[in-house]
mmCIF file of N, CA and C in Angstrom:
data_model
loop_
_atom_site.group_PDB
_atom_site.id
_atom_site.type_symbol
_atom_site.label_atom_id
_atom_site.label_comp_id
_atom_site.label_asym_id
_atom_site.label_seq_id
_atom_site.Cartn_x
_atom_site.Cartn_y
_atom_site.Cartn_z
ATOM 1 N N MET A 1 -35.194 -76.977 -96.800
ATOM 2 C CA MET A 1 -34.002 -77.310 -96.318
ATOM 3 C C MET A 1 -33.949 -78.754 -96.204
ATOM 4 N N ALA A 2 -32.882 -79.519 -96.393
ATOM 5 C CA ALA A 2 -33.046 -81.189 -96.479
ATOM 6 C C ALA A 2 -32.671 -81.480 -95.331
ATOM 7 N N ASP A 3 -32.938 -82.793 -94.964
ATOM 8 C CA ASP A 3 -32.595 -83.344 -93.842
ATOM 9 C C ASP A 3 -31.806 -84.847 -94.127
ATOM 10 N N LEU A 4 -31.761 -85.628 -92.867
ATOM 11 C CA LEU A 4 -31.071 -86.765 -93.124
ATOM 12 C C LEU A 4 -31.978 -87.931 -93.909
ATOM 13 N N ASP A 5 -33.091 -87.672 -93.833
ATOM 14 C CA ASP A 5 -34.140 -88.688 -94.705
ATOM 15 C C ASP A 5 -33.936 -88.297 -96.127
ATOM 16 N N ASP A 6 -33.633 -87.081 -96.598
ATOM 17 C CA ASP A 6 -33.427 -86.793 -97.854
ATOM 18 C C ASP A 6 -32.069 -87.511 -98.495
ATOM 19 N N LEU A 7 -31.095 -87.389 -97.422
ATOM 20 C CA LEU A 7 -30.020 -88.051 -97.901
ATOM 21 C C LEU A 7 -29.920 -89.518 -98.137
ATOM 22 N N ARG A 8 -30.828 -89.850 -97.131
ATOM 23 C CA ARG A 8 -31.080 -91.185 -97.477
ATOM 24 C C ARG A 8 -31.785 -91.879 -98.676
ATOM 25 N N ARG A 9 -32.548 -91.015 -98.932
ATOM 26 C CA ARG A 9 -33.194 -91.219 -100.182
ATOM 27 C C ARG A 9 -32.250 -90.971 -101.536
ATOM 28 N N THR A 10 -31.494 -90.273 -101.392
ATOM 29 C CA THR A 10 -30.605 -89.961 -102.553
ATOM 30 C C THR A 10 -29.620 -91.172 -102.572
ATOM 31 N N ALA A 11 -29.136 -91.557 -101.157
ATOM 32 C CA ALA A 11 -27.988 -92.263 -101.225
ATOM 33 C C ALA A 11 -28.562 -93.845 -101.750
ATOM 34 N N GLY A 12 -29.635 -94.031 -101.518
ATOM 35 C CA GLY A 12 -30.345 -95.200 -101.405
ATOM 36 C C GLY A 12 -30.760 -95.765 -103.026
ATOM 37 N N GLY A 13 -30.598 -94.699 -103.914
ATOM 38 C CA GLY A 13 -30.880 -94.838 -105.072
ATOM 39 C C GLY A 13 -29.689 -94.847 -105.805
ATOM 40 N N LEU A 14 -28.442 -94.922 -105.241
ATOM 41 C CA LEU A 14 -27.321 -95.019 -105.876
ATOM 42 C C LEU A 14 -26.655 -96.420 -105.931
ATOM 43 N N PRO A 15 -26.238 -96.984 -107.303
ATOM 44 C CA PRO A 15 -25.916 -98.512 -107.383
ATOM 45 C C PRO A 15 -24.605 -98.803 -105.924
ATOM 46 N N GLY A 16 -24.725 -99.741 -105.433
ATOM 47 C CA GLY A 16 -23.865 -100.279 -104.476
ATOM 48 C C GLY A 16 -23.735 -99.366 -103.124
ATOM 49 N N SER A 17 -24.554 -98.823 -103.193
ATOM 50 C CA SER A 17 -24.606 -97.490 -101.836
ATOM 51 C C SER A 17 -24.973 -98.376 -100.246
ATOM 52 N N GLU A 18 -24.486 -98.097 -99.539
ATOM 53 C CA GLU A 18 -24.940 -98.667 -98.191
ATOM 54 C C GLU A 18 -24.649 -97.568 -97.174
ATOM 55 N N GLU A 19 -26.006 -97.792 -96.350
ATOM 56 C CA GLU A 19 -25.889 -96.970 -95.064
ATOM 57 C C GLU A 19 -25.419 -97.673 -93.832
ATOM 58 N N ARG A 20 -24.561 -97.149 -93.059
ATOM 59 C CA ARG A 20 -23.609 -97.919 -91.748
ATOM 60 C C ARG A 20 -24.004 -96.818 -90.663
ATOM 61 N N ALA A 21 -24.395 -97.433 -89.306
ATOM 62 C CA ALA A 21 -24.212 -96.689 -88.302
ATOM 63 C C ALA A 21 -22.679 -96.874 -87.546
ATOM 64 N N THR A 22 -22.115 -95.482 -87.495
ATOM 65 C CA THR A 22 -20.867 -95.454 -86.931
ATOM 66 C C THR A 22 -20.757 -94.746 -85.779
ATOM 67 N N THR A 23 -19.650 -94.567 -84.940
ATOM 68 C CA THR A 23 -19.865 -93.811 -83.772
ATOM 69 C C THR A 23 -20.129 -92.531 -83.852
ATOM 70 N N GLY A 24 -19.810 -91.688 -85.184
ATOM 71 C CA GLY A 24 -20.114 -90.529 -85.180
ATOM 72 C C GLY A 24 -21.683 -90.253 -85.907
ATOM 73 N N GLY A 25 -22.362 -91.173 -86.136
ATOM 74 C CA GLY A 25 -23.840 -90.848 -86.852
ATOM 75 C C GLY A 25 -23.932 -91.918 -88.151
ATOM 76 N N ALA A 26 -24.686 -91.574 -88.930
ATOM 77 C CA ALA A 26 -24.885 -92.525 -90.135
ATOM 78 C C ALA A 26 -23.771 -92.105 -91.009
ATOM 79 N N ALA A 27 -23.314 -93.111 -91.851
ATOM 80 C CA ALA A 27 -22.320 -92.976 -92.880
ATOM 81 C C ALA A 27 -22.570 -93.947 -94.133
ATOM 82 N N TRP A 28 -22.469 -93.281 -95.343
ATOM 83 C CA TRP A 28 -22.454 -93.957 -96.472
ATOM 84 C C TRP A 28 -21.349 -94.224 -97.408
ATOM 85 N N PHE A 29 -21.506 -95.677 -97.619
ATOM 86 C CA PHE A 29 -20.127 -95.974 -98.522
ATOM 87 C C PHE A 29 -20.748 -96.772 -99.529
ATOM 88 N N VAL A 30 -19.771 -96.818 -100.603
ATOM 89 C CA VAL A 30 -20.061 -97.490 -101.760
ATOM 90 C C VAL A 30 -18.502 -98.420 -101.956
ATOM 91 N N ARG A 31 -19.192 -99.683 -101.997
ATOM 92 C CA ARG A 31 -17.910 -100.734 -102.180
ATOM 93 C C ARG A 31 -16.830 -100.684 -101.021
ATOM 94 N N GLY A 32 -17.337 -100.260 -100.042
ATOM 95 C CA GLY A 32 -16.435 -100.105 -98.854
ATOM 96 C C GLY A 32 -15.880 -98.918 -98.665
ATOM 97 N N LYS A 33 -15.824 -98.103 -99.498
ATOM 98 C CA LYS A 33 -15.431 -96.497 -99.706
ATOM 99 C C LYS A 33 -16.367 -95.490 -98.914
ATOM 100 N N LEU A 34 -15.925 -94.665 -97.804
ATOM 101 C CA LEU A 34 -16.664 -93.714 -97.332
ATOM 102 C C LEU A 34 -17.068 -92.358 -98.446
ATOM 103 N N TYR A 35 -18.222 -92.332 -98.555
ATOM 104 C CA TYR A 35 -18.358 -91.062 -99.455
ATOM 105 C C TYR A 35 -19.303 -89.905 -98.934
ATOM 106 N N ALA A 36 -20.224 -90.336 -97.845
ATOM 107 C CA ALA A 36 -20.913 -89.305 -97.168
ATOM 108 C C ALA A 36 -21.233 -89.656 -95.938
ATOM 109 N N TRP A 37 -21.162 -88.366 -94.873
ATOM 110 C CA TRP A 37 -21.309 -89.026 -93.304
ATOM 111 C C TRP A 37 -21.956 -87.458 -92.637
ATOM 112 N N GLU A 38 -22.593 -88.240 -91.250
ATOM 113 C CA GLU A 38 -23.055 -87.031 -90.447
ATOM 114 C C GLU A 38 -21.647 -86.821 -89.666
ATOM 115 N N CYS A 39 -21.456 -85.379 -89.516
ATOM 116 C CA CYS A 39 -20.414 -84.934 -88.765
ATOM 117 C C CYS A 39 -20.733 -85.367 -87.281
ATOM 118 N N HIS A 40 -19.466 -85.410 -86.513
ATOM 119 C CA HIS A 40 -19.555 -85.541 -85.197
ATOM 120 C C HIS A 40 -18.701 -84.522 -84.468
ATOM 121 N N PRO A 41 -19.025 -83.956 -83.451
ATOM 122 C CA PRO A 41 -18.028 -82.467 -82.695
ATOM 123 C C PRO A 41 -16.865 -83.383 -81.839
ATOM 124 N N TRP A 42 -16.199 -84.098 -82.741
ATOM 125 C CA TRP A 42 -14.871 -84.848 -82.283
ATOM 126 C C TRP A 42 -13.837 -83.658 -81.501
ATOM 127 N N PRO A 43 -13.091 -83.729 -80.754
ATOM 128 C CA PRO A 43 -12.135 -83.098 -80.015
ATOM 129 C C PRO A 43 -11.041 -82.473 -80.874
ATOM 130 N N SER A 44 -10.839 -83.337 -82.011
ATOM 131 C CA SER A 44 -9.884 -82.965 -82.878
ATOM 132 C C SER A 44 -10.168 -81.922 -83.861
ATOM 133 N N ILE A 45 -11.484 -81.714 -84.084
ATOM 134 C CA ILE A 45 -11.999 -80.436 -84.710
ATOM 135 C C ILE A 45 -11.910 -79.219 -84.188
ATOM 136 N N PRO A 46 -11.285 -78.000 -85.169
ATOM 137 C CA PRO A 46 -11.383 -76.819 -84.416
ATOM 138 C C PRO A 46 -12.333 -76.555 -83.699
ATOM 139 N N ASP A 47 -12.385 -75.463 -82.689
ATOM 140 C CA ASP A 47 -13.222 -75.241 -81.800
ATOM 141 C C ASP A 47 -14.788 -74.529 -82.278
ATOM 142 N N ASP A 48 -14.475 -73.658 -83.129
ATOM 143 C CA ASP A 48 -15.325 -72.950 -83.951
ATOM 144 C C ASP A 48 -16.512 -73.806 -84.722
ATOM 145 N N ILE A 49 -15.612 -74.979 -85.367
ATOM 146 C CA ILE A 49 -16.394 -75.790 -86.199
ATOM 147 C C ILE A 49 -17.043 -76.845 -85.571
ATOM 148 N N ARG A 50 -16.622 -77.314 -84.095
ATOM 149 C CA ARG A 50 -16.947 -78.114 -83.528
ATOM 150 C C ARG A 50 -18.060 -77.529 -82.688
ATOM 151 N N ALA A 51 -18.199 -76.222 -82.241
ATOM 152 C CA ALA A 51 -19.581 -75.823 -81.872
ATOM 153 C C ALA A 51 -21.002 -75.472 -82.869
ATOM 154 N N ILE A 52 -20.278 -75.431 -83.985
ATOM 155 C CA ILE A 52 -21.400 -75.483 -85.186
ATOM 156 C C ILE A 52 -22.016 -76.832 -85.244
ATOM 157 N N ILE A 53 -21.330 -78.031 -85.391
ATOM 158 C CA ILE A 53 -21.638 -79.236 -85.622
ATOM 159 C C ILE A 53 -22.141 -79.949 -84.173
ATOM 160 N N ALA A 54 -22.167 -79.273 -83.028
ATOM 161 C CA ALA A 54 -22.610 -79.597 -81.740
ATOM 162 C C ALA A 54 -24.221 -78.978 -81.971
ATOM 163 N N ARG A 55 -24.204 -77.875 -82.530
ATOM 164 C CA ARG A 55 -25.726 -77.017 -82.635
ATOM 165 C C ARG A 55 -26.240 -77.371 -83.862
ATOM 166 N N GLU A 56 -26.162 -77.895 -84.815
ATOM 167 C CA GLU A 56 -26.992 -78.279 -86.159
ATOM 168 C C GLU A 56 -26.395 -79.383 -86.840
ATOM 169 N N LEU A 57 -27.284 -79.935 -87.417
ATOM 170 C CA LEU A 57 -26.767 -81.211 -88.496
ATOM 171 C C LEU A 57 -26.111 -80.818 -89.759
ATOM 172 N N VAL A 58 -24.607 -81.111 -89.586
ATOM 173 C CA VAL A 58 -23.506 -81.141 -90.687
ATOM 174 C C VAL A 58 -23.137 -82.044 -91.249
ATOM 175 N N VAL A 59 -23.090 -82.424 -92.478
ATOM 176 C CA VAL A 59 -22.929 -83.532 -93.264
ATOM 177 C C VAL A 59 -21.667 -83.247 -93.910
ATOM 178 N N GLY A 60 -20.585 -84.392 -94.046
ATOM 179 C CA GLY A 60 -19.359 -84.301 -95.048
ATOM 180 C C GLY A 60 -19.454 -85.394 -96.136
ATOM 181 N N VAL A 61 -18.964 -84.550 -97.160
ATOM 182 C CA VAL A 61 -18.926 -85.582 -98.440
ATOM 183 C C VAL A 61 -17.541 -85.618 -99.265
ATOM 184 N N LYS A 62 -17.150 -86.529 -99.632
ATOM 185 C CA LYS A 62 -15.835 -86.642 -100.605
ATOM 186 C C LYS A 62 -15.879 -85.575 -101.884
ATOM 187 N N VAL A 63 -15.050 -85.122 -102.205
ATOM 188 C CA VAL A 63 -15.247 -84.285 -103.490
ATOM 189 C C VAL A 63 -13.905 -84.789 -104.323
ATOM 190 N N ALA A 64 -13.654 -84.078 -105.522
ATOM 191 C CA ALA A 64 -12.865 -84.752 -106.527
ATOM 192 C C ALA A 64 -11.419 -84.278 -105.935
ATOM 193 N N ASP A 65 -11.464 -83.073 -105.563
ATOM 194 C CA ASP A 65 -10.157 -82.627 -105.170
ATOM 195 C C ASP A 65 -10.260 -81.393 -104.220
ATOM 196 N N ARG A 66 -9.046 -80.914 -103.598
ATOM 197 C CA ARG A 66 -9.250 -79.841 -102.658
ATOM 198 C C ARG A 66 -9.777 -78.581 -103.339
ATOM 199 N N VAL A 67 -9.253 -78.245 -104.573
ATOM 200 C CA VAL A 67 -9.704 -77.044 -105.351
ATOM 201 C C VAL A 67 -11.182 -77.049 -105.185
ATOM 202 N N ASP A 68 -12.068 -78.250 -105.580
ATOM 203 C CA ASP A 68 -13.482 -78.390 -105.703
ATOM 204 C C ASP A 68 -13.790 -77.953 -104.310
ATOM 205 N N ALA A 69 -13.669 -78.376 -103.140
ATOM 206 C CA ALA A 69 -13.786 -78.049 -101.893
ATOM 207 C C ALA A 69 -13.598 -76.456 -101.518
ATOM 208 N N LEU A 70 -12.725 -76.042 -101.777
ATOM 209 C CA LEU A 70 -12.448 -74.614 -101.704
ATOM 210 C C LEU A 70 -13.320 -73.707 -102.289
ATOM 211 N N ALA A 71 -13.441 -74.121 -103.610
ATOM 212 C CA ALA A 71 -14.435 -73.320 -104.465
ATOM 213 C C ALA A 71 -15.907 -73.323 -103.621
ATOM 214 N N LEU A 72 -16.265 -74.386 -103.028
ATOM 215 C CA LEU A 72 -17.548 -74.549 -102.538
ATOM 216 C C LEU A 72 -17.661 -73.449 -101.294
ATOM 217 N N VAL A 73 -16.626 -73.740 -100.479
ATOM 218 C CA VAL A 73 -16.442 -72.774 -99.154
ATOM 219 C C VAL A 73 -16.381 -71.314 -99.544
ATOM 220 N N GLU A 74 -15.925 -70.945 -100.949
ATOM 221 C CA GLU A 74 -15.608 -69.348 -100.995
ATOM 222 C C GLU A 74 -17.118 -69.170 -101.858
ATOM 223 N N MET A 75 -17.836 -70.018 -102.553
ATOM 224 C CA MET A 75 -18.971 -69.562 -103.098
ATOM 225 C C MET A 75 -20.092 -69.191 -101.798
ATOM 226 N N ALA A 76 -20.141 -70.436 -100.745
ATOM 227 C CA ALA A 76 -21.000 -69.938 -99.774
ATOM 228 C C ALA A 76 -20.637 -70.514 -98.322
ATOM 229 N N PRO A 77 -19.616 -69.539 -97.881
ATOM 230 C CA PRO A 77 -19.062 -69.753 -96.528
ATOM 231 C C PRO A 77 -20.203 -69.798 -95.274
ATOM 232 N N ASP A 78 -21.139 -69.556 -95.693
ATOM 233 C CA ASP A 78 -22.510 -69.612 -94.395
ATOM 234 C C ASP A 78 -22.777 -70.940 -94.508
ATOM 235 N N VAL A 79 -22.654 -71.783 -95.460
ATOM 236 C CA VAL A 79 -23.403 -72.991 -95.612
ATOM 237 C C VAL A 79 -22.231 -74.182 -95.541
ATOM 238 N N PHE A 80 -21.039 -73.789 -96.431
ATOM 239 C CA PHE A 80 -19.957 -75.086 -96.626
ATOM 240 C C PHE A 80 -18.872 -74.398 -95.333
ATOM 241 N N LEU A 81 -18.371 -75.460 -94.624
ATOM 242 C CA LEU A 81 -17.099 -75.144 -93.493
ATOM 243 C C LEU A 81 -16.130 -75.462 -94.009
ATOM 244 N N ARG A 82 -14.858 -74.643 -93.690
ATOM 245 C CA ARG A 82 -13.456 -75.063 -94.083
ATOM 246 C C ARG A 82 -13.148 -76.414 -93.324
ATOM 247 N N THR A 83 -12.056 -77.026 -93.774
ATOM 248 C CA THR A 83 -11.525 -78.320 -93.387
ATOM 249 C C THR A 83 -11.869 -78.585 -91.781
ATOM 250 N N THR A 84 -12.539 -79.402 -91.705
ATOM 251 C CA THR A 84 -12.941 -80.078 -90.276
ATOM 252 C C THR A 84 -11.511 -80.830 -89.715
ATOM 253 N N THR A 85 -10.828 -81.503 -90.427
ATOM 254 C CA THR A 85 -9.650 -82.333 -89.985
ATOM 255 C C THR A 85 -9.103 -82.729 -91.081
ATOM 256 N N PRO A 86 -7.411 -82.899 -90.878
ATOM 257 C CA PRO A 86 -6.856 -82.953 -92.448
ATOM 258 C C PRO A 86 -6.999 -84.481 -92.880
ATOM 259 N N TRP A 87 -7.822 -85.448 -91.994
ATOM 260 C CA TRP A 87 -7.761 -86.809 -92.584
ATOM 261 C C TRP A 87 -9.104 -86.684 -93.594
ATOM 262 N N SER A 88 -8.756 -87.788 -94.413
ATOM 263 C CA SER A 88 -9.905 -88.344 -95.563
ATOM 264 C C SER A 88 -9.756 -87.094 -96.585
ATOM 265 N N GLU A 89 -8.876 -86.446 -96.812
ATOM 266 C CA GLU A 89 -9.255 -85.464 -97.566
ATOM 267 C C GLU A 89 -8.961 -85.909 -99.158
ATOM 268 N N PRO A 90 -9.535 -85.288 -100.071
ATOM 269 C CA PRO A 90 -10.250 -83.981 -99.846
ATOM 270 C C PRO A 90 -11.739 -84.223 -99.782
ATOM 271 N N LYS A 91 -12.420 -83.297 -99.159
ATOM 272 C CA LYS A 91 -13.639 -83.545 -98.631
ATOM 273 C C LYS A 91 -14.255 -82.047 -98.265
ATOM 274 N N VAL A 92 -15.566 -81.872 -97.974
ATOM 275 C CA VAL A 92 -16.198 -80.744 -97.694
ATOM 276 C C VAL A 92 -17.319 -80.872 -96.766
ATOM 277 N N ALA A 93 -17.572 -80.027 -95.534
ATOM 278 C CA ALA A 93 -18.720 -80.036 -94.610
ATOM 279 C C ALA A 93 -19.525 -79.250 -94.878
ATOM 280 N N PHE A 94 -20.967 -79.624 -94.751
ATOM 281 C CA PHE A 94 -21.898 -78.403 -95.206
ATOM 282 C C PHE A 94 -22.949 -78.343 -94.076
ATOM 283 N N ARG A 95 -23.726 -77.188 -93.613
ATOM 284 C CA ARG A 95 -24.736 -77.356 -92.788
ATOM 285 C C ARG A 95 -25.860 -77.839 -93.721
ATOM 286 N N MET A 96 -26.661 -78.780 -93.213
ATOM 287 C CA MET A 96 -27.932 -79.094 -93.891
ATOM 288 C C MET A 96 -28.961 -77.979 -93.961
ATOM 289 N N SER A 97 -29.007 -77.189 -92.911
ATOM 290 C CA SER A 97 -30.049 -75.978 -93.185
ATOM 291 C C SER A 97 -29.791 -75.165 -93.913
ATOM 292 N N GLY A 98 -28.681 -75.133 -94.801
ATOM 293 C CA GLY A 98 -28.267 -74.379 -96.043
ATOM 294 C C GLY A 98 -28.460 -74.822 -97.199
ATOM 295 N N ILE A 99 -28.865 -75.982 -97.315
ATOM 296 C CA ILE A 99 -28.806 -77.011 -98.410
ATOM 297 C C ILE A 99 -30.184 -77.365 -99.105
ATOM 298 N N ASP A 100 -30.673 -77.037 -100.453
ATOM 299 C CA ASP A 100 -32.103 -77.483 -100.868
ATOM 300 C C ASP A 100 -32.021 -79.057 -101.179
ATOM 301 N N ASP A 101 -32.885 -79.700 -101.408
ATOM 302 C CA ASP A 101 -33.093 -80.981 -101.867
ATOM 303 C C ASP A 101 -31.927 -81.318 -103.095
ATOM 304 N N ASP A 102 -32.252 -80.587 -104.124
ATOM 305 C CA ASP A 102 -31.634 -80.611 -105.603
ATOM 306 C C ASP A 102 -30.138 -80.483 -105.280
ATOM 307 N N HIS A 103 -29.732 -79.694 -104.536
ATOM 308 C CA HIS A 103 -28.276 -79.394 -104.239
ATOM 309 C C HIS A 103 -27.787 -80.424 -103.607
ATOM 310 N N LEU A 104 -28.358 -80.962 -102.368
ATOM 311 C CA LEU A 104 -28.019 -82.284 -101.573
ATOM 312 C C LEU A 104 -27.666 -83.338 -102.594
ATOM 313 N N ALA A 105 -29.037 -83.637 -103.598
ATOM 314 C CA ALA A 105 -28.812 -84.649 -104.341
ATOM 315 C C ALA A 105 -27.557 -84.611 -105.161
ATOM 316 N N GLU A 106 -27.048 -83.349 -105.740
ATOM 317 C CA GLU A 106 -26.045 -83.131 -106.485
ATOM 318 C C GLU A 106 -24.614 -83.346 -105.804
ATOM 319 N N LEU A 107 -24.746 -82.874 -104.664
ATOM 320 C CA LEU A 107 -23.387 -83.089 -103.620
ATOM 321 C C LEU A 107 -23.141 -84.726 -103.393
ATOM 322 N N VAL A 108 -23.952 -85.369 -102.704
ATOM 323 C CA VAL A 108 -23.925 -86.770 -102.583
ATOM 324 C C VAL A 108 -23.926 -87.472 -103.631
ATOM 325 N N THR A 109 -24.494 -87.417 -104.954
ATOM 326 C CA THR A 109 -24.299 -87.887 -106.202
ATOM 327 C C THR A 109 -22.593 -88.082 -106.628
ATOM 328 N N GLU A 110 -22.049 -86.878 -106.612
ATOM 329 C CA GLU A 110 -21.084 -86.455 -106.725
ATOM 330 C C GLU A 110 -19.818 -87.172 -105.911
ATOM 331 N N ALA A 111 -19.979 -86.984 -104.835
ATOM 332 C CA ALA A 111 -19.367 -87.717 -103.861
ATOM 333 C C ALA A 111 -19.200 -89.304 -103.873
ATOM 334 N N TRP A 112 -20.275 -89.805 -104.418
ATOM 335 C CA TRP A 112 -20.364 -91.227 -104.753
ATOM 336 C C TRP A 112 -19.645 -91.415 -105.744
ATOM 337 N N ARG A 113 -19.833 -90.703 -106.860
ATOM 338 C CA ARG A 113 -19.191 -90.834 -108.228
ATOM 339 C C ARG A 113 -17.606 -90.760 -107.840
ATOM 340 N N VAL A 114 -17.168 -89.791 -106.984
ATOM 341 C CA VAL A 114 -15.627 -89.926 -106.457
ATOM 342 C C VAL A 114 -14.886 -91.265 -106.122
ATOM 343 N N GLN A 115 -15.991 -91.963 -105.210
ATOM 344 C CA GLN A 115 -15.282 -93.433 -104.601
ATOM 345 C C GLN A 115 -15.970 -94.566 -105.115
ATOM 346 N N ALA A 116 -17.151 -94.344 -106.341
ATOM 347 C CA ALA A 116 -17.514 -95.614 -106.798
ATOM 348 C C ALA A 116 -16.406 -96.119 -108.089
ATOM 349 N N PRO A 117 -16.497 -97.363 -108.190
ATOM 350 C CA PRO A 117 -15.802 -97.843 -109.157
ATOM 351 C C PRO A 117 -16.669 -97.526 -110.599
ATOM 352 N N LYS A 118 -15.549 -97.961 -111.421
ATOM 353 C CA LYS A 118 -16.222 -97.089 -113.125
ATOM 354 C C LYS A 118 -17.505 -98.068 -113.227
ATOM 355 N N TYR A 119 -17.549 -99.350 -113.068
ATOM 356 C CA TYR A 119 -18.858 -100.353 -113.490
ATOM 357 C C TYR A 119 -20.082 -99.924 -112.743
ATOM 358 N N LEU A 120 -19.948 -99.314 -111.428
ATOM 359 C CA LEU A 120 -20.961 -98.619 -111.088
ATOM 360 C C LEU A 120 -21.492 -97.479 -111.551
ATOM 361 N N ARG A 121 -20.568 -96.301 -111.751
ATOM 362 C CA ARG A 121 -20.591 -95.295 -112.352
ATOM 363 C C ARG A 121 -21.309 -95.529 -113.537
ATOM 364 N N ARG A 122 -21.034 -96.530 -114.282
ATOM 365 C CA ARG A 122 -21.392 -96.851 -115.725
ATOM 366 C C ARG A 122 -23.088 -97.406 -115.551
ATOM 367 N N GLU A 123 -23.191 -97.932 -114.719
ATOM 368 C CA GLU A 123 -24.409 -98.329 -114.080
ATOM 369 C C GLU A 123 -25.665 -97.430 -113.720
ATOM 370 N N LEU A 124 -25.010 -96.495 -113.037
ATOM 371 C CA LEU A 124 -26.030 -95.202 -112.655
ATOM 372 C C LEU A 124 -26.285 -94.448 -114.361
ATOM 373 N N ASP A 125 -25.176 -94.045 -115.263
ATOM 374 C CA ASP A 125 -25.400 -93.535 -116.178
ATOM 375 C C ASP A 125 -26.271 -93.887 -117.183
ATOM 376 N N ASP A 126 -26.259 -95.567 -117.242
ATOM 377 C CA ASP A 126 -26.970 -96.323 -118.063
ATOM 378 C C ASP A 126 -28.484 -96.182 -117.639
ATOM 379 N N GLY A 127 -28.784 -96.193 -116.518
ATOM 380 C CA GLY A 127 -30.141 -96.152 -115.974
ATOM 381 C C GLY A 127 -30.623 -94.750 -116.024
ATOM 382 N N SER A 128 -29.919 -93.563 -116.088
ATOM 383 C CA SER A 128 -30.391 -92.286 -116.343
ATOM 384 C C SER A 128 -31.281 -92.062 -117.647
#
């Protein structure tokens, strides 16, 4: 099971990534664009999902398009939550308790790629 320290480790290794404290918890940005965040049980979130977020650690990440988010939810509905709010689409939220370290690294890195400018993506790829 992954935790926020695992997310911090992965995000910290991505070029141009920075962590910021927000009113909802920790969030990660690349060049000012949000790509991963700790979910908070805001009143605008549907009641059933808000209850999950209030009970356990849930993280949201940007995805390339809405189809990718839907595929993850269909693949593992016990881990990936349906859309929490219509804002900042496309995105997907997931229970950290259902994610292993490798899958977390993949989700966070892909979210970073969605938001990162081309020169930073090239920097990451050249460093691999």
